[in-house]
Tab-separated table of C-alpha atoms and ligand atoms in Angstrom:
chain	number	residue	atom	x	y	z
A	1	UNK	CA	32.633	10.120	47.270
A	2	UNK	CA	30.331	12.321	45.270
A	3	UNK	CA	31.070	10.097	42.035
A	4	UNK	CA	30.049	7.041	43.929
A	5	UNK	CA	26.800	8.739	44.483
A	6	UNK	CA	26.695	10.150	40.649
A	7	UNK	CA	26.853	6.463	39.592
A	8	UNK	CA	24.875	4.665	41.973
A	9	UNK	CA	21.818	7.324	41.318
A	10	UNK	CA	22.687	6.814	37.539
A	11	UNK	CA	21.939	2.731	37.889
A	12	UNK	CA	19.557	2.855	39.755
A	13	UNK	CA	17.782	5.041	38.213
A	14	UNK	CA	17.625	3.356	34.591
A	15	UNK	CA	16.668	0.392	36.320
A	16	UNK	CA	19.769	-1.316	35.716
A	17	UNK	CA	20.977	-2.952	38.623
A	18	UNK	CA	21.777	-6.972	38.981
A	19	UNK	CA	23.584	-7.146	41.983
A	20	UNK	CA	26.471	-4.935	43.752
A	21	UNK	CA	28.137	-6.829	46.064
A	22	UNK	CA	30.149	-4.769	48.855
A	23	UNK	CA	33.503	-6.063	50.717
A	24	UNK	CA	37.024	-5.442	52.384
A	25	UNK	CA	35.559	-4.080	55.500
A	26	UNK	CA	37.195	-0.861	56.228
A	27	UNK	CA	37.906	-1.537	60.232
A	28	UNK	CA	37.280	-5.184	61.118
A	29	UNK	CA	34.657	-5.729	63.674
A	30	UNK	CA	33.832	-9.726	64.203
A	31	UNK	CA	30.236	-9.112	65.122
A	32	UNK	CA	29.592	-6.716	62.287
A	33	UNK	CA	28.713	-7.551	59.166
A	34	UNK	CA	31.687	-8.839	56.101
A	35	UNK	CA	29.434	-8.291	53.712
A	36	UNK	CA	25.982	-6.767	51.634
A	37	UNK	CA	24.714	-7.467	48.967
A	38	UNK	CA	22.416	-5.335	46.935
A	39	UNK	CA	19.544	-6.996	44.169
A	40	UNK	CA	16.338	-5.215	43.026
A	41	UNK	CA	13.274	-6.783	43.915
A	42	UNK	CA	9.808	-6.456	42.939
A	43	UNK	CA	7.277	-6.293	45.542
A	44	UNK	CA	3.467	-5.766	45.625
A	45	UNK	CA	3.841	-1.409	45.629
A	46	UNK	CA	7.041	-1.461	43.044
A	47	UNK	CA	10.744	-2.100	42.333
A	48	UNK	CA	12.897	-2.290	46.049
A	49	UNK	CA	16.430	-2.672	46.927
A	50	UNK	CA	17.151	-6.119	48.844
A	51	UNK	CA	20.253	-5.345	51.399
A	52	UNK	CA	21.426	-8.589	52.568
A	53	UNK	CA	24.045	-8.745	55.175
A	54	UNK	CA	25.797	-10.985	55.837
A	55	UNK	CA	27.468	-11.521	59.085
A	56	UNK	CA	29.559	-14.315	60.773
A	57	UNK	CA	26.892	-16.972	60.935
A	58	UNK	CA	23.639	-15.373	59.645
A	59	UNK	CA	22.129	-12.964	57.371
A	60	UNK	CA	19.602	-10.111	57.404
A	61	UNK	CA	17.414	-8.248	55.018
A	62	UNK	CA	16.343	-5.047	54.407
A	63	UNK	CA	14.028	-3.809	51.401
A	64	UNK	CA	14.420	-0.198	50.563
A	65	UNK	CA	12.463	2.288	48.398
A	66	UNK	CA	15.226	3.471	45.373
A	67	UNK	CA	15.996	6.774	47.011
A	68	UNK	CA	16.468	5.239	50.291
A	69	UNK	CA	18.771	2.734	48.382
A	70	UNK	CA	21.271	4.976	47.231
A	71	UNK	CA	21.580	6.955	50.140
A	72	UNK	CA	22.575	3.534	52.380
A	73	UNK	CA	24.473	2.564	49.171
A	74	UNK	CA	26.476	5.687	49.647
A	75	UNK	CA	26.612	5.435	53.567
A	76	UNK	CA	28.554	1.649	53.185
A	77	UNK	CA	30.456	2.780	50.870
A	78	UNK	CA	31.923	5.813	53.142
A	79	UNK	CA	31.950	4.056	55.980
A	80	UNK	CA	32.206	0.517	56.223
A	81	UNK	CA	33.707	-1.015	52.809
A	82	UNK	CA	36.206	-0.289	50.470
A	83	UNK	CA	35.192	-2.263	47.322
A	84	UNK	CA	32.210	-2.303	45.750
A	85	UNK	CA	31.549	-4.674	42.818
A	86	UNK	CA	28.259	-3.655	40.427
A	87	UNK	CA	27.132	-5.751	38.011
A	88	UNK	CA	24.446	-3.726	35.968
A	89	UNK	CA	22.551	-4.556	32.522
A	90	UNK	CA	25.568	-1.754	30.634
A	91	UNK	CA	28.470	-2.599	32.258
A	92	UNK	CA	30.196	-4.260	35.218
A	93	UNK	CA	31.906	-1.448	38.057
A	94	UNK	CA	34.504	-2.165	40.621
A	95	UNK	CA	34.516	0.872	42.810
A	96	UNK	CA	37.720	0.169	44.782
A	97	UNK	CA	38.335	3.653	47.918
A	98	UNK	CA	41.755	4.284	49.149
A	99	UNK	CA	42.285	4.474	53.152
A	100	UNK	CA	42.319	8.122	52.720
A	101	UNK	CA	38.923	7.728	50.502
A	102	UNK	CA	39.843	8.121	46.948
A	103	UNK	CA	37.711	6.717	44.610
A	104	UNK	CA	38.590	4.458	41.825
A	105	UNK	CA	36.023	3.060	39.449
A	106	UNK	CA	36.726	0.789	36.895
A	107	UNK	CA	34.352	-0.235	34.272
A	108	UNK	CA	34.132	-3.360	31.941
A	109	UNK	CA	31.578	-5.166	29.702
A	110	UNK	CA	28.241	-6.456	31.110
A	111	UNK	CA	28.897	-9.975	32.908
A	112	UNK	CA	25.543	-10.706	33.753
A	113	UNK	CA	21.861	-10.754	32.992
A	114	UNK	CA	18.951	-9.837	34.840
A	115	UNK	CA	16.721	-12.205	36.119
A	116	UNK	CA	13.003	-12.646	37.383
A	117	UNK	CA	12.989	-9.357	39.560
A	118	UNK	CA	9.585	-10.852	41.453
A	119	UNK	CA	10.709	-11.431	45.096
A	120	UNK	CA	8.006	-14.195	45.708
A	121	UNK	CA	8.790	-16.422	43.024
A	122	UNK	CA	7.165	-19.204	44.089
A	123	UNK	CA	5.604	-21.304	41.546
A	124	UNK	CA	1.793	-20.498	40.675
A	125	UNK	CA	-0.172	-23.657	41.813
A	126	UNK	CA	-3.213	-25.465	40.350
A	127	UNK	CA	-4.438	-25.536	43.564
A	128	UNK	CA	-2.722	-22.643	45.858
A	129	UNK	CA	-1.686	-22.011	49.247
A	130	UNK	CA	-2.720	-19.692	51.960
A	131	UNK	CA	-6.324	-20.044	51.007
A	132	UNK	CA	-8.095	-22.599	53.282
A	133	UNK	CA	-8.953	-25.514	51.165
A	134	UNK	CA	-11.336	-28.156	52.433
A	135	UNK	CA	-10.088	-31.333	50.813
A	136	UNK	CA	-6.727	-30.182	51.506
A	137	UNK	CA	-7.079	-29.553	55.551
A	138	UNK	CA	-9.521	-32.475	56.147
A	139	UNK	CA	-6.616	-34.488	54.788
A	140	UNK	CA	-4.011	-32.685	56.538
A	141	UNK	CA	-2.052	-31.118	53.888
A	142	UNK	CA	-3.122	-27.345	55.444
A	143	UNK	CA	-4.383	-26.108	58.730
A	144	UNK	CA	-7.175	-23.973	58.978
A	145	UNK	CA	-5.429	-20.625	57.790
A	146	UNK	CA	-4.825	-22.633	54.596
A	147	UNK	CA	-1.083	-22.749	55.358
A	148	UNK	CA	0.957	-26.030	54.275
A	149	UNK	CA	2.032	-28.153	57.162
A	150	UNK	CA	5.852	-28.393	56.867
A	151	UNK	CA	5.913	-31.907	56.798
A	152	UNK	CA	3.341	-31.883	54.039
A	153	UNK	CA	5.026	-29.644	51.448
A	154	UNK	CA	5.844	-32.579	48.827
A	155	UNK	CA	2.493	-34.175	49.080
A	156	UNK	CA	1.251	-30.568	48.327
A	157	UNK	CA	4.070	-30.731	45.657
A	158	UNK	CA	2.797	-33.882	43.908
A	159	UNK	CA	-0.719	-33.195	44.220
A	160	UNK	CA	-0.489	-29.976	42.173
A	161	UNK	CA	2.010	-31.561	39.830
A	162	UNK	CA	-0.262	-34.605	39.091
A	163	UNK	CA	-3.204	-32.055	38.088
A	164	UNK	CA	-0.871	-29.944	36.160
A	165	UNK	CA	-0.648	-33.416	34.153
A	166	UNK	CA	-4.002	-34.030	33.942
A	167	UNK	CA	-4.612	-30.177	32.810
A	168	UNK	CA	-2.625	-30.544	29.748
A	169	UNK	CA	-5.067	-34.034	28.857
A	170	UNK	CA	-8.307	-32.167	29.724
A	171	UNK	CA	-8.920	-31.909	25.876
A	172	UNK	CA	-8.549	-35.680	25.097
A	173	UNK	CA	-11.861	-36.585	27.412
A	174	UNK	CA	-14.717	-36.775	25.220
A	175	UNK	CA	-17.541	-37.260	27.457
A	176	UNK	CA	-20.398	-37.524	25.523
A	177	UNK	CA	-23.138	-36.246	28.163
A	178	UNK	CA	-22.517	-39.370	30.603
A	179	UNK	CA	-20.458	-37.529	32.715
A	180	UNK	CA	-16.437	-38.642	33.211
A	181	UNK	CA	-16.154	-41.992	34.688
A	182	UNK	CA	-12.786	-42.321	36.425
A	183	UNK	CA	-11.080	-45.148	38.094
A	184	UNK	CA	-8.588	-44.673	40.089
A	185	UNK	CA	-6.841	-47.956	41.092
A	186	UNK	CA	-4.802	-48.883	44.455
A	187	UNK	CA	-6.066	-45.401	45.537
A	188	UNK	CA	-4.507	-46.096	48.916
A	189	UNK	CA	-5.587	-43.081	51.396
A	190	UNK	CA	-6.102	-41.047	48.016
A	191	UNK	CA	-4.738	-37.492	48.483
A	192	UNK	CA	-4.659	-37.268	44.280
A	193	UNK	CA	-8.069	-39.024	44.221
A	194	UNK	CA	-9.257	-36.355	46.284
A	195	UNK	CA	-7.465	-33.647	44.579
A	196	UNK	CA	-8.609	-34.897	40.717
A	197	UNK	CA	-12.279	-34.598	41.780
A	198	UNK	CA	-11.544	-31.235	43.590
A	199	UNK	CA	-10.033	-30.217	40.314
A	200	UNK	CA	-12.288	-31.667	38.069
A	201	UNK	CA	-15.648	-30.683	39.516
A	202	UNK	CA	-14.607	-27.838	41.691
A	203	UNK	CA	-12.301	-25.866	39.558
A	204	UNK	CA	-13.025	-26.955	36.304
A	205	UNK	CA	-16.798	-27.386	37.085
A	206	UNK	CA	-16.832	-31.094	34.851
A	207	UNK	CA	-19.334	-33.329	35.959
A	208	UNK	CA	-17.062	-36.669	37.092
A	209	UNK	CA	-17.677	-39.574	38.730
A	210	UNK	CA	-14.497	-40.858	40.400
A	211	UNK	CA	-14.222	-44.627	41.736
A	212	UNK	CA	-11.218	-45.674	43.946
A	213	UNK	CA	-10.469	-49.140	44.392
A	214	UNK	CA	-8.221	-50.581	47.127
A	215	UNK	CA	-7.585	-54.150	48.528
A	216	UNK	CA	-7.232	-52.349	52.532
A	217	UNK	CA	-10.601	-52.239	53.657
A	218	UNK	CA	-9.871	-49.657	56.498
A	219	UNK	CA	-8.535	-47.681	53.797
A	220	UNK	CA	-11.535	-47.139	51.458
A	221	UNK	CA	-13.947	-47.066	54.707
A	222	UNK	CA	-11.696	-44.101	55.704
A	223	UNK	CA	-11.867	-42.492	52.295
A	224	UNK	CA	-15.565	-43.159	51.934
A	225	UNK	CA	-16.078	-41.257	55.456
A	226	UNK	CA	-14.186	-37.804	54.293
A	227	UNK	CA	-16.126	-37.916	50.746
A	228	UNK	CA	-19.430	-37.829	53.003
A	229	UNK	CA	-18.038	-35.421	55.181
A	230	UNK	CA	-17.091	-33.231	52.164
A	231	UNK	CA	-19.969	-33.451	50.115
A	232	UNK	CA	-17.981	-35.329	47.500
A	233	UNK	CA	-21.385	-37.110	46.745
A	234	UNK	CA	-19.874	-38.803	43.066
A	235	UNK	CA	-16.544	-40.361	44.453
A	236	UNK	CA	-16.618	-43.050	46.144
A	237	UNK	CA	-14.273	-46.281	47.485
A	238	UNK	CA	-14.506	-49.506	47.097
A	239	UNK	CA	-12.311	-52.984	48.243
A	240	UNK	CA	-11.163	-54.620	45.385
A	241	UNK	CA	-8.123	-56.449	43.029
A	242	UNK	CA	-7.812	-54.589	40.126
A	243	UNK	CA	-7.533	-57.218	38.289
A	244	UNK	CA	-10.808	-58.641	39.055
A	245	UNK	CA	-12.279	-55.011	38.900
A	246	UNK	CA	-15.606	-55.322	36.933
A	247	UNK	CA	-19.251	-53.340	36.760
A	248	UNK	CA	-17.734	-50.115	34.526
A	249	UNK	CA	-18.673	-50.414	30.735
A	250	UNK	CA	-17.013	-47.054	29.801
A	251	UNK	CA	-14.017	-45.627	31.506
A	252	UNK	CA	-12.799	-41.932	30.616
A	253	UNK	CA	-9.776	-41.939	32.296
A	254	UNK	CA	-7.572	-44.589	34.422
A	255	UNK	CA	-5.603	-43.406	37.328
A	256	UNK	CA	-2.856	-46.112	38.867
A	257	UNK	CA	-0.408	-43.832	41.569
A	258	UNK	CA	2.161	-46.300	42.747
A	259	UNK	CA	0.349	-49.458	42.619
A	260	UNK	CA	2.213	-52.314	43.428
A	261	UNK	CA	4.387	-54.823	40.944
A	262	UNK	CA	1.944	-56.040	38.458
A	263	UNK	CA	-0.991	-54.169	39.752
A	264	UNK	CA	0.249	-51.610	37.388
A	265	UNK	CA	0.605	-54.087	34.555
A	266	UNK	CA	-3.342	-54.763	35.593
A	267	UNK	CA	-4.691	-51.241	35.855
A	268	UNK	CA	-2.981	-50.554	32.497
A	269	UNK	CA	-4.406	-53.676	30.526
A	270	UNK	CA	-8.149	-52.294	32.179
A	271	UNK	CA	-7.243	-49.049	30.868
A	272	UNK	CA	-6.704	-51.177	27.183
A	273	UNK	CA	-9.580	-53.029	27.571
A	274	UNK	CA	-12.109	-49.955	28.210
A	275	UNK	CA	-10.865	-47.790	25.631
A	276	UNK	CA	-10.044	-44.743	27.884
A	277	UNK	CA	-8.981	-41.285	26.289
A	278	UNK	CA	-6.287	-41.160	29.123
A	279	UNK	CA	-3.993	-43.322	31.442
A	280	UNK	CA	-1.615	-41.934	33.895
A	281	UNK	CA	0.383	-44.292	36.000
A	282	UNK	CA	3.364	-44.244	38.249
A	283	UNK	CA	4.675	-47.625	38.770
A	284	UNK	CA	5.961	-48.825	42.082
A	285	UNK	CA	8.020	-51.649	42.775
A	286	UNK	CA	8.875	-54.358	40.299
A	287	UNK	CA	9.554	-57.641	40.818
A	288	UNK	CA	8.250	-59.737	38.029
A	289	UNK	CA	10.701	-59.197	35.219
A	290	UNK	CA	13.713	-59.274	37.689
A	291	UNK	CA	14.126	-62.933	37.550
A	292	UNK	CA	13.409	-63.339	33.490
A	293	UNK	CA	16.063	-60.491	31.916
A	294	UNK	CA	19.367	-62.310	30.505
A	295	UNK	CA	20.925	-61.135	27.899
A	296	UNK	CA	24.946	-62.211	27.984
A	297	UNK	CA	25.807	-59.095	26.447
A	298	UNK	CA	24.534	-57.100	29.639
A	299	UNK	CA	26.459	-59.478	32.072
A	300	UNK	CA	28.410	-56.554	33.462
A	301	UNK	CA	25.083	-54.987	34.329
A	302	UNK	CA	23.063	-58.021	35.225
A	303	UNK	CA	25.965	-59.077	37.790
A	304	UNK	CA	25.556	-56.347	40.603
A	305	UNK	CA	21.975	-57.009	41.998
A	306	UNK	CA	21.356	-53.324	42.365
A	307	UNK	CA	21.725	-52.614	39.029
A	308	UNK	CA	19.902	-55.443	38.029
A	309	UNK	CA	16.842	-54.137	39.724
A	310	UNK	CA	17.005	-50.715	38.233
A	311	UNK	CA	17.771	-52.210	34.983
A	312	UNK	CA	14.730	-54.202	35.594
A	313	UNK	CA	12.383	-51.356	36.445
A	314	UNK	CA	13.524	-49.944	33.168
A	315	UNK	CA	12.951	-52.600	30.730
A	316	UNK	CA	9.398	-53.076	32.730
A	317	UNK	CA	8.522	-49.369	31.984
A	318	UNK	CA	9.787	-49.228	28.334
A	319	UNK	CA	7.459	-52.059	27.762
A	320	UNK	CA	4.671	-50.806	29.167
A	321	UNK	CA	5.110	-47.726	27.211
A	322	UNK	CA	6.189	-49.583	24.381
A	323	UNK	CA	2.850	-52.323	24.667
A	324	UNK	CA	0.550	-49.251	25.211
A	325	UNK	CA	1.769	-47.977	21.603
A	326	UNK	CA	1.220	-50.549	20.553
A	327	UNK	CA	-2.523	-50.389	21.542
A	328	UNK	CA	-3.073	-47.567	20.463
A	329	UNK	CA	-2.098	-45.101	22.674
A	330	UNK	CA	0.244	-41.760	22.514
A	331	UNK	CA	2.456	-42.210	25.121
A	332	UNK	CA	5.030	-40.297	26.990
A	333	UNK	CA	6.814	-41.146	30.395
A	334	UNK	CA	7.510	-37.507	32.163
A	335	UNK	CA	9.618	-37.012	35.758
A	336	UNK	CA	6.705	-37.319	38.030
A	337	UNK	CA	8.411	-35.309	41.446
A	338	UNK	CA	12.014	-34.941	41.865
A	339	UNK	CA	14.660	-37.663	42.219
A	340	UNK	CA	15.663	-36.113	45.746
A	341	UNK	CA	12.246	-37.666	46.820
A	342	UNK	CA	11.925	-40.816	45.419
A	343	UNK	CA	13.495	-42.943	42.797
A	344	UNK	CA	9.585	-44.070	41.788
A	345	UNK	CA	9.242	-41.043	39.876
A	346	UNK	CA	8.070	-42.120	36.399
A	347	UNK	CA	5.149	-41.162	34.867
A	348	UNK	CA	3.596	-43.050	32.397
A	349	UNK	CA	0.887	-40.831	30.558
A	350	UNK	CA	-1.323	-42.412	27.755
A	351	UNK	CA	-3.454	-40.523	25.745
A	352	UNK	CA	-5.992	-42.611	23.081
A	353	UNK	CA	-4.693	-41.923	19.781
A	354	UNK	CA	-4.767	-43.068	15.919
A	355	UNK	CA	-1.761	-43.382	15.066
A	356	UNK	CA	0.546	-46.120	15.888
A	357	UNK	CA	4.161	-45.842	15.186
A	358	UNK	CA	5.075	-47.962	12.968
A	359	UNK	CA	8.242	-48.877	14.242
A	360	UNK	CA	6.034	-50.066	17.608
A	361	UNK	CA	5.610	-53.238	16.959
A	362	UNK	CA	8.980	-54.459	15.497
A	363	UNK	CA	10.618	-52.433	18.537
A	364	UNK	CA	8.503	-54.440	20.550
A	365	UNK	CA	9.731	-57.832	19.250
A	366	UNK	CA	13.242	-57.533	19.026
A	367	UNK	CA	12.888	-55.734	22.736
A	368	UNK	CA	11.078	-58.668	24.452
A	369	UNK	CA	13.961	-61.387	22.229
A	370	UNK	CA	17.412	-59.226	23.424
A	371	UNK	CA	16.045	-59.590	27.375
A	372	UNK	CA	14.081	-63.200	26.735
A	373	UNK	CA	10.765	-61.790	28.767
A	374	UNK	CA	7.127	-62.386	28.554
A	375	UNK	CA	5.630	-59.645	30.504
A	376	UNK	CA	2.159	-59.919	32.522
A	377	UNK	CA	0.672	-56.668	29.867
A	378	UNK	CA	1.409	-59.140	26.703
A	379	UNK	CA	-0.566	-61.960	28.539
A	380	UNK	CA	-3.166	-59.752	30.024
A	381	UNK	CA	-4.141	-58.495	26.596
A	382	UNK	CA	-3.527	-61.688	25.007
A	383	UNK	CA	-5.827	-61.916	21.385
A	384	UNK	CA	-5.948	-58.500	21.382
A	385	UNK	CA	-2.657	-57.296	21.113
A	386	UNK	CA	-1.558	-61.123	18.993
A	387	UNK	CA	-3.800	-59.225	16.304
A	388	UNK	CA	-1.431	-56.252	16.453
A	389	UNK	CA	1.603	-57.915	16.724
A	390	UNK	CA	0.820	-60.228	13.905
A	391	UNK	CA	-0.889	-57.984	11.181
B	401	SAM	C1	1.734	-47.110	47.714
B	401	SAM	S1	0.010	-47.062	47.795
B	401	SAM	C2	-0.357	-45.743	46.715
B	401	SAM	C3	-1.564	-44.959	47.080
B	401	SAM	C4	-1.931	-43.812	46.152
B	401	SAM	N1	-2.302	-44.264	44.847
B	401	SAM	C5	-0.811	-42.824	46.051
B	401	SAM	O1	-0.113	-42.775	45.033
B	401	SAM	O2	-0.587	-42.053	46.987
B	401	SAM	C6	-0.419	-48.486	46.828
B	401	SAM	C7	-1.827	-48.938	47.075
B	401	SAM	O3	-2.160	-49.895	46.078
B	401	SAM	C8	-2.975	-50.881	46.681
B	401	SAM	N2	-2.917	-52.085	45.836
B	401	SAM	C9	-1.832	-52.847	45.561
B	401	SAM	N3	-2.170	-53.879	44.771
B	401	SAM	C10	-3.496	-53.754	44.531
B	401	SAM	C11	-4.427	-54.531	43.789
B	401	SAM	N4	-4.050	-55.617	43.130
B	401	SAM	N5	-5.714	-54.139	43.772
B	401	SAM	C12	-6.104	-53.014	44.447
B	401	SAM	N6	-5.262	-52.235	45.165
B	401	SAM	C13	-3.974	-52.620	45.216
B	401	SAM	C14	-2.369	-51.035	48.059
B	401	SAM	O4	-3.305	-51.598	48.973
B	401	SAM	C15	-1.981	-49.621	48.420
B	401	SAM	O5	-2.982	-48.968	49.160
């Protein structure tokens, strides 16, 4: 067995380890382990040896200092298994042991590459865990410790994915000494509303004033309550239609997170109408193009009222992408949170620009003749965007 020791102290000395997976379980014992696996892991003090073993319906772990490593290494080998299979950065090993414990090692090409050795590789948030938040445990996302409530982990998801959205804009705001004015609208019980100003004034130190606007009363007396209670003394709520929204003469940035059907279409055309360097909306449900789209070409899709729907939450999103071009606007729609969550996971982010594609405009056109539609945006903006589509 000495050779099995020459090699393993060889690896893992250079640092070259990927994984070595042991098997064939010299005597069988059902309530023993079947199985370890070995992968280098780097913890706070240095590089460790991860032992997992697995067993018949669970697995364990073990972390072990290199030495340590190679002496256990050695012990399964000897004891328990007779085939080792080592996958290293210089070569791949299969250490196969007789009965009577001869050693065989084979050795072949590198098969695999070594990956992010950092054992907590979870992803760096905007706004982390584990340290007790305010915003975040006054709304329920963490408890006191700052841990995230289980059933709160893809709230705490989306919240630091919608800031990392708005941290790649932060450079289109030009506020000119008024302070950012932000609206965000059908702010609902606003866990992003909180967690822009948070971000914004907190973290980033900006001076913002946030509005919220909701047609739920209890909602934005709710909201207005934990901005008190906070100290969030420039965001504030308000009952409203967005459409009807009026009293804000310039508008940095327009926030619309799952706003109902053509509320969207509304907060977007507001967004138009103010100017503002940035727009980020995730439409929700969609119902007003669903009954205009025909185009016989499409029959096969426009047949099966489920595809319909999706095909109609498409068209509705290209347009509004396509109209907000058209205005003006840089515009990119991005996968907001996973699929696995919910299909309503478009992003539409705007960013004021000078340059209009050119092809905008005609895309537009032949677009809106293949599916027959006049959308609520190209109403909403009416002269406005005529001008555009006409000069
Ligand atoms: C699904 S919630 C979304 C809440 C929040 N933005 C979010 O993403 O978590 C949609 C909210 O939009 C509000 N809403 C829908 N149509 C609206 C309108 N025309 N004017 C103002 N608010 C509206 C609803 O009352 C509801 O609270």
């Amino acid at each position: 067995m000495e050779n099995v020791r020459e090699l393993m102290e060889q690896i893992i000395d250079a640092g070259t380890l990927i994984d070595l997976v042991l098997s064939y379980v010299r005597k069988k014992d059902p309530e023993g382990f079947q199985k370890v696996d070995v992968r280098p892991v780097m913890l706070k003090d240095g590089l460790y040896y991860q032992f997992t073993y697995h067993y018949k319906n669970k697995a364990t772990h073990e972390n072990m200092a290199p030495k340590d490593a190679v002496d256990k290494i050695q012990d399964l080998l000897g004891n328990y298994f007779r085939q080792g299979q080592c996958f290293t950065r210089e070569g791949d090993y299969q250490i196969l042991i007789s009965k009577k414990f001869k050693v065989n090692i084979l050795k072949k090409s590198p098969t695999k590459t070594m990956k992010d050795l950092s054992h907590n590789r979870r992803k760096k948030y905007i706004i982390p865990e584990n340290i007790p938040n305010p915003f975040l445990i006054r709304l329920g996302v963490m408890n006191e410790k700052g841990k995230v409530l289980a059933n709160k982990y893809d709230k705490f998801r989306q919240i630091n994915r919608f800031l990392e959205m708005v941290a790649d804009v932060i450079p289109a705001l030009e506020d000119k000494g008024e302070g950012l004015q932000i609206v965000d609208f059908g702010c609902g019980k606003s866990y992003l509303t909180f967690a822009l100003y948070h971000y914004l004034t907190e973290i980033l130190k900006l001076r913002a004033n946030i509005t919220g606007l909701d047609l739920k009363k209890d909602v934005v007396d709710h909201c207005n309550e934990i901005a008190r209670e906070l100290g969030y003394g420039n965001l504030e709520f308000f009952v409203g239609d967005i459409g009807q929204f009026q009293g804000k003469e310039r508008v940095h940035m327009v926030v619309s997170l799952h706003a109902c059907d053509t509320a969207t279409d509304a907060a977007l055309v507001k967004a138009v109408e103010w100017g503002a360097d940035v727009i980020f909306s995730v439409p929700c449900c969609q119902h007003e193009l669903l009954p205009q789209i025909h185009n016989e070409v499409m029959g096969p899709m426009e047949k099966h009222g489920i595809i319909k729907e999706r095909l109609s939450s498409l068209i509705t999103d290209s347009i509004r992408a396509n109209l907000l071009e058209i205005m003006g606007y840089a515009t990119q729609l991005l996968e907001f949170i996973d699929m696995e969550h919910t299909p309503k996971n478009i992003l539409i982010r705007a960013v004021k620009s000078d340059r209009i594609p050119k092809s905008a405009v005609e895309e537009y056109k032949r677009f809106k003749a293949f599916w027959q539609i006049n959308p609520y945006m190209e109403r909403a903006l009416g002269e406005k965007l005529q001008k555009r589509l006409q000069g």
